[in-house]
PDB file of C-alpha atoms in Angstrom:
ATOM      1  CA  UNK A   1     -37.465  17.110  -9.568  1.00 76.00           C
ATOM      2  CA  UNK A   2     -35.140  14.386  -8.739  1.00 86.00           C
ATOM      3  CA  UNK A   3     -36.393  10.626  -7.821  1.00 85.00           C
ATOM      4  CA  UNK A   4     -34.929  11.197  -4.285  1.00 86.00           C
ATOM      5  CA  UNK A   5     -36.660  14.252  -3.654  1.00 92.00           C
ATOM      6  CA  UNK A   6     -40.338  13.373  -4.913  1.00 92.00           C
ATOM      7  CA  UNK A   7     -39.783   9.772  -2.685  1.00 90.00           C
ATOM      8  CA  UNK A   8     -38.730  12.179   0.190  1.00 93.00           C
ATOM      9  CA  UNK A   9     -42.115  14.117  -0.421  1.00 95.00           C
ATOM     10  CA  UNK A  10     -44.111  10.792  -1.022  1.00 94.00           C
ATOM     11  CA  UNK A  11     -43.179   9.377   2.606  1.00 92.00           C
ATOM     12  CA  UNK A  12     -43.884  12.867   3.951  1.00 95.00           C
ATOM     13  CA  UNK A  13     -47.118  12.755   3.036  1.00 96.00           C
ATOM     14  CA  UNK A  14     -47.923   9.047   3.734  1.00 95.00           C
ATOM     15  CA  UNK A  15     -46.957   9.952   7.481  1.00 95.00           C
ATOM     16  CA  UNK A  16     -49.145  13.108   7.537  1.00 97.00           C
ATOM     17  CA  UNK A  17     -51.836  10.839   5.980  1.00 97.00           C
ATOM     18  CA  UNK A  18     -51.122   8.547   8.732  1.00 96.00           C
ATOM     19  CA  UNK A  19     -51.679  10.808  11.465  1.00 96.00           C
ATOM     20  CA  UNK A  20     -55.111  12.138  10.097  1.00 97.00           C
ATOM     21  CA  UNK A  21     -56.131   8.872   9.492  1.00 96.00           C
ATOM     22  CA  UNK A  22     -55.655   7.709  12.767  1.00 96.00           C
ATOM     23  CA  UNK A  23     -56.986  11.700  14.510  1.00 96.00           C
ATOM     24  CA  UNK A  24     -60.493  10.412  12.437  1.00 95.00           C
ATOM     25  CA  UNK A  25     -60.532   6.917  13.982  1.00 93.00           C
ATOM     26  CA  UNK A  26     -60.843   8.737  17.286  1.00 94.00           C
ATOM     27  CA  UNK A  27     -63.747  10.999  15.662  1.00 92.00           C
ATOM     28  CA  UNK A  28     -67.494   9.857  16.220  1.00 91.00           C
ATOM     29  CA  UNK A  29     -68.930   7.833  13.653  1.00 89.00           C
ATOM     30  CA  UNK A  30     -70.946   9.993  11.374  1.00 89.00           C
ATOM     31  CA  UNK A  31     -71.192  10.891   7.610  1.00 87.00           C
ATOM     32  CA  UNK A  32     -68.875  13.863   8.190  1.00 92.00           C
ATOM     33  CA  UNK A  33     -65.356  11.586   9.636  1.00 92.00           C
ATOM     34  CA  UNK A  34     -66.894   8.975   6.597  1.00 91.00           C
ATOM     35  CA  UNK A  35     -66.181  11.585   4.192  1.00 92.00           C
ATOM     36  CA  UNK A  36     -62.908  12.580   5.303  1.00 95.00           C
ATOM     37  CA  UNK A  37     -61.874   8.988   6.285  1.00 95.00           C
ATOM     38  CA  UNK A  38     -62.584   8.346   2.086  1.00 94.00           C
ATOM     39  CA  UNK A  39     -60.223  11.202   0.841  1.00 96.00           C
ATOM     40  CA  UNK A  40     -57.517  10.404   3.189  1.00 97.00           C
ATOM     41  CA  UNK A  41     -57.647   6.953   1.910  1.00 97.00           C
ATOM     42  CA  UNK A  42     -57.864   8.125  -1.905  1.00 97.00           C
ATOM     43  CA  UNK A  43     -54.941   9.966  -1.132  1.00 97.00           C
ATOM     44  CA  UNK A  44     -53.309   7.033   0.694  1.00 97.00           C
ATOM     45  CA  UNK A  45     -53.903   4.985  -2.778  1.00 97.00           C
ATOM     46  CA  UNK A  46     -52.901   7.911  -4.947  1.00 96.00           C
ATOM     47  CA  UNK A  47     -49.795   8.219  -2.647  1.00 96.00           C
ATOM     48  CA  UNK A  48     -48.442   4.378  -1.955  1.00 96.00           C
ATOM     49  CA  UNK A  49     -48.588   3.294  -5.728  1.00 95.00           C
ATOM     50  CA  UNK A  50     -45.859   6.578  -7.142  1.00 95.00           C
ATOM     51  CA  UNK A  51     -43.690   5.526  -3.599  1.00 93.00           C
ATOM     52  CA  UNK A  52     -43.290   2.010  -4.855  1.00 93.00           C
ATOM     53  CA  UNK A  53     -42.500   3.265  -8.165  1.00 93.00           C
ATOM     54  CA  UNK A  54     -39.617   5.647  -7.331  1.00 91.00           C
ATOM     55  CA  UNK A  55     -38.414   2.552  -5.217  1.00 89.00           C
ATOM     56  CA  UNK A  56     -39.302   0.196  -8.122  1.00 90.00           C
ATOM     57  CA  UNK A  57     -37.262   2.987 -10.890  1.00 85.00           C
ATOM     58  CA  UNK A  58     -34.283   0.755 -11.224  1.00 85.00           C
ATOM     59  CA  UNK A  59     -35.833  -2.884  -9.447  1.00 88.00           C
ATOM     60  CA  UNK A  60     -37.268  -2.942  -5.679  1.00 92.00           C
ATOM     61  CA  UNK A  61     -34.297  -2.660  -3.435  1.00 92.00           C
ATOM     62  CA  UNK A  62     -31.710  -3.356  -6.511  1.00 91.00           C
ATOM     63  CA  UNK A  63     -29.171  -1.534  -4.238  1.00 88.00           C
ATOM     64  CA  UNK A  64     -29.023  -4.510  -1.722  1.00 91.00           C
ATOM     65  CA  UNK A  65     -29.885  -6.760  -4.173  1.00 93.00           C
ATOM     66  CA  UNK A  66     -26.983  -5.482  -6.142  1.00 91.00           C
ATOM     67  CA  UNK A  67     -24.647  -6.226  -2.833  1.00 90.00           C
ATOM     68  CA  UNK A  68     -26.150  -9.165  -1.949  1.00 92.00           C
ATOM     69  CA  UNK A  69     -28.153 -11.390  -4.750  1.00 94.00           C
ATOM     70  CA  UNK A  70     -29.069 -14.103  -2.172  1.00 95.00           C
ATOM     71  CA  UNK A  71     -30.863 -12.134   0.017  1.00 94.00           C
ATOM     72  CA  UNK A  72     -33.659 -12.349  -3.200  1.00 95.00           C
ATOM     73  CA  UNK A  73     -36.050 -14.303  -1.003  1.00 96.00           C
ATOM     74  CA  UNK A  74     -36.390 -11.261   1.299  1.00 95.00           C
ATOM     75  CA  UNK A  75     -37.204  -8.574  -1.069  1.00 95.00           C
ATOM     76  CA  UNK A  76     -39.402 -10.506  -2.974  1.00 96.00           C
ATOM     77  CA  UNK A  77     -41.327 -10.918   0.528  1.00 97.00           C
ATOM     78  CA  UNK A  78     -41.195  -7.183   1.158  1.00 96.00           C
ATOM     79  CA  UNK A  79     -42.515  -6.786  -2.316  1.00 96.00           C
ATOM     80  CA  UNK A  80     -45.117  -9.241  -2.042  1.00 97.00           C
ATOM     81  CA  UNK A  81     -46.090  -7.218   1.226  1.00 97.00           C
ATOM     82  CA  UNK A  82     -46.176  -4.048  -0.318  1.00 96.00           C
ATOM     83  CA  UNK A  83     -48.371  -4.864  -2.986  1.00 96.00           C
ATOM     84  CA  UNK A  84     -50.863  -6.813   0.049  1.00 97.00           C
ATOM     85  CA  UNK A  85     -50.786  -4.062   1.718  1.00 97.00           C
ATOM     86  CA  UNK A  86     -52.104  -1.870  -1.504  1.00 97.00           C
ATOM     87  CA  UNK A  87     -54.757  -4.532  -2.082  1.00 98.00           C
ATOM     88  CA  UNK A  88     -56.124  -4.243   1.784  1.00 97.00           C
ATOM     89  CA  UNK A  89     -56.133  -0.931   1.783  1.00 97.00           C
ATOM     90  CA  UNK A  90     -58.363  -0.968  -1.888  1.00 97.00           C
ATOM     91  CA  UNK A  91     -60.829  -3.640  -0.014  1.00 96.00           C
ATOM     92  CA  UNK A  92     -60.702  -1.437   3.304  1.00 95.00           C
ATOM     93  CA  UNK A  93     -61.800   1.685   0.822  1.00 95.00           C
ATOM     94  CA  UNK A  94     -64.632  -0.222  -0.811  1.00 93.00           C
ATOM     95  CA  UNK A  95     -65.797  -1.613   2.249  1.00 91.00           C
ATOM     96  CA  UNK A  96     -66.362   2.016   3.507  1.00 90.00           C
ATOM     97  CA  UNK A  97     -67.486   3.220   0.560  1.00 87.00           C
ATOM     98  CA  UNK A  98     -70.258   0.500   0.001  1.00 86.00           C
ATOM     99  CA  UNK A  99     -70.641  -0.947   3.621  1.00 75.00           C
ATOM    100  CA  UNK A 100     -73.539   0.939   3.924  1.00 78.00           C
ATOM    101  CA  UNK A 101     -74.265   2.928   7.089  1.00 81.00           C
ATOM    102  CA  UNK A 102     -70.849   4.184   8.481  1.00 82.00           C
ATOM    103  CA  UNK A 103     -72.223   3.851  12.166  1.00 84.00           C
ATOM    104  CA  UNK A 104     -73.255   0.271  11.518  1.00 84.00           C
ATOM    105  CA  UNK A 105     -69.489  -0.512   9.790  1.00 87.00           C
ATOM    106  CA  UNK A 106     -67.424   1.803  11.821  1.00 86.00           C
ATOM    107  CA  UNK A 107     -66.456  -0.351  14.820  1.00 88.00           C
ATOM    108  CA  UNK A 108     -64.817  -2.932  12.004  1.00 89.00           C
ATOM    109  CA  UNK A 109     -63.580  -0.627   9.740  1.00 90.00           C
ATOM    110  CA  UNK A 110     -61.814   1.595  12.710  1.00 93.00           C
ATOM    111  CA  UNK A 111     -60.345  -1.930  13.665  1.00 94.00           C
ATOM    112  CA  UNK A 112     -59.223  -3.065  10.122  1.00 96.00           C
ATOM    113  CA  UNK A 113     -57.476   0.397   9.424  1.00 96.00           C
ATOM    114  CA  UNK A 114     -55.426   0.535  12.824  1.00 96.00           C
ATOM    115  CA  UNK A 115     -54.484  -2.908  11.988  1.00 97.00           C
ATOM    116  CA  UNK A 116     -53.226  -1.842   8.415  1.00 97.00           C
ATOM    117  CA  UNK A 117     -51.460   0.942   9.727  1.00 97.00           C
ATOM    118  CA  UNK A 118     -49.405  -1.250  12.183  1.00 97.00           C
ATOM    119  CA  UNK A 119     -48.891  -3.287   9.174  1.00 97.00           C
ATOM    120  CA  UNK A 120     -47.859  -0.437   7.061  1.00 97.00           C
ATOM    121  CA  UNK A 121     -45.204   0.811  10.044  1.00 96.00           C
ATOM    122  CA  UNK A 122     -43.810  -2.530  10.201  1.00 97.00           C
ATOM    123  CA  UNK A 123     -42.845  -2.728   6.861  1.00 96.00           C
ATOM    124  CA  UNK A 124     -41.954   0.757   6.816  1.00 94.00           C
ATOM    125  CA  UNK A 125     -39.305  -0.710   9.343  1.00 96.00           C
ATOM    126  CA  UNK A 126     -38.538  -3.905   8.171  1.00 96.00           C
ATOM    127  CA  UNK A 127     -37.528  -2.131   4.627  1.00 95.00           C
ATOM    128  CA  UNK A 128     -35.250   0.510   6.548  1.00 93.00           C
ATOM    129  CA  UNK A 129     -33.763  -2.448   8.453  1.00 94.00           C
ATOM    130  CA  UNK A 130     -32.652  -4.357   5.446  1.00 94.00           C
ATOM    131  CA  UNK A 131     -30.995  -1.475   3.656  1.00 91.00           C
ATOM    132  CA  UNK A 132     -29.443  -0.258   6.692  1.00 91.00           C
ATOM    133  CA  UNK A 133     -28.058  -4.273   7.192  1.00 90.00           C
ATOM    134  CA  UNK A 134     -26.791  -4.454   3.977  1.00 89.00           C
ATOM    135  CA  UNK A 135     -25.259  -0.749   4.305  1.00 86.00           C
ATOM    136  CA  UNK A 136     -23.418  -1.787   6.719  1.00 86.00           C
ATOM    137  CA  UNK A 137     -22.554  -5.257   5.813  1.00 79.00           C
ATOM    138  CA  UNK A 138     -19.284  -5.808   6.379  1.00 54.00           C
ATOM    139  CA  UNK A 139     -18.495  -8.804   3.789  1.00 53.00           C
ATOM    140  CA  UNK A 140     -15.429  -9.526   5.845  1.00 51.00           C
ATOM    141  CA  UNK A 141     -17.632 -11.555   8.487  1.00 52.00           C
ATOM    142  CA  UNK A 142     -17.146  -8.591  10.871  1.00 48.00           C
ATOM    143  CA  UNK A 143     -20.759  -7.085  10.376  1.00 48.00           C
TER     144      UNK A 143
END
């Protein structure tokens, strides 16, 4: 399977991920939406780590970077955000895992993931925006 193809899939997922992570925030706060909330965030962790791979294969972003070597500052800041991103979501899965009672935690927990997925979205965006920029760069000063 290509690296194109398998990324495709990878974002796929993340978004249906997404959406049944945020259908169980709205779920009452018992041991059953705990359960699920913990597989959909295993899968989130199992998912997010190959993404940045396939987008690592050749270097994070090398195709702008390749175009345009001093915009270095800003995908080493979209690359430090990925991997805080990965880290919060770990500490967001231990929390619910050993928080204790997930009635007692939810209120925080429900809080912290919306929060993280906003985050997520953004830089979602803010990726999309730079290669699209440099895409359509036009070097001439007329982009």
């Amino acid at each position: 399977m290509s690296t194109n193809r398998r990324l495709q899939q990878c974002t796929e997922l993340e978004y249906i991920l997404l959406g049944d992570l945020r259908d169980l925030l709205d779920e009452p706060a018992d041991s059953e939406t705990a359960h699920w909330l913990e597989a959909v965030l295993d899968a989130l962790l199992d998912t997010l780590p190959e993404e940045f791979a396939l987008k690592s294969d050749h270097g994070y972003l090398q195709d702008v970077l390749d175009r345009f070597p001093n915009w270095d500052s800003k995908v080493a800041e979209l690359e430090e955000g990925y991997a805080k991103l990965f880290q919060r979501l770990e500490q967001l899965r231990d929390q619910l895992t050993h928080g204790g009672d997930f009635q007692r935690i939810a209120v925080n927990v429900s809080a912290d993931l919306n929060e993280w997925m906003t985050n997520f979205i953004q830089h979602h965006q803010q990726e999309r925006e730079l290669v699209s920029i440099a895409a359509s760069y036009d070097v001439g000063g007329n982009g």
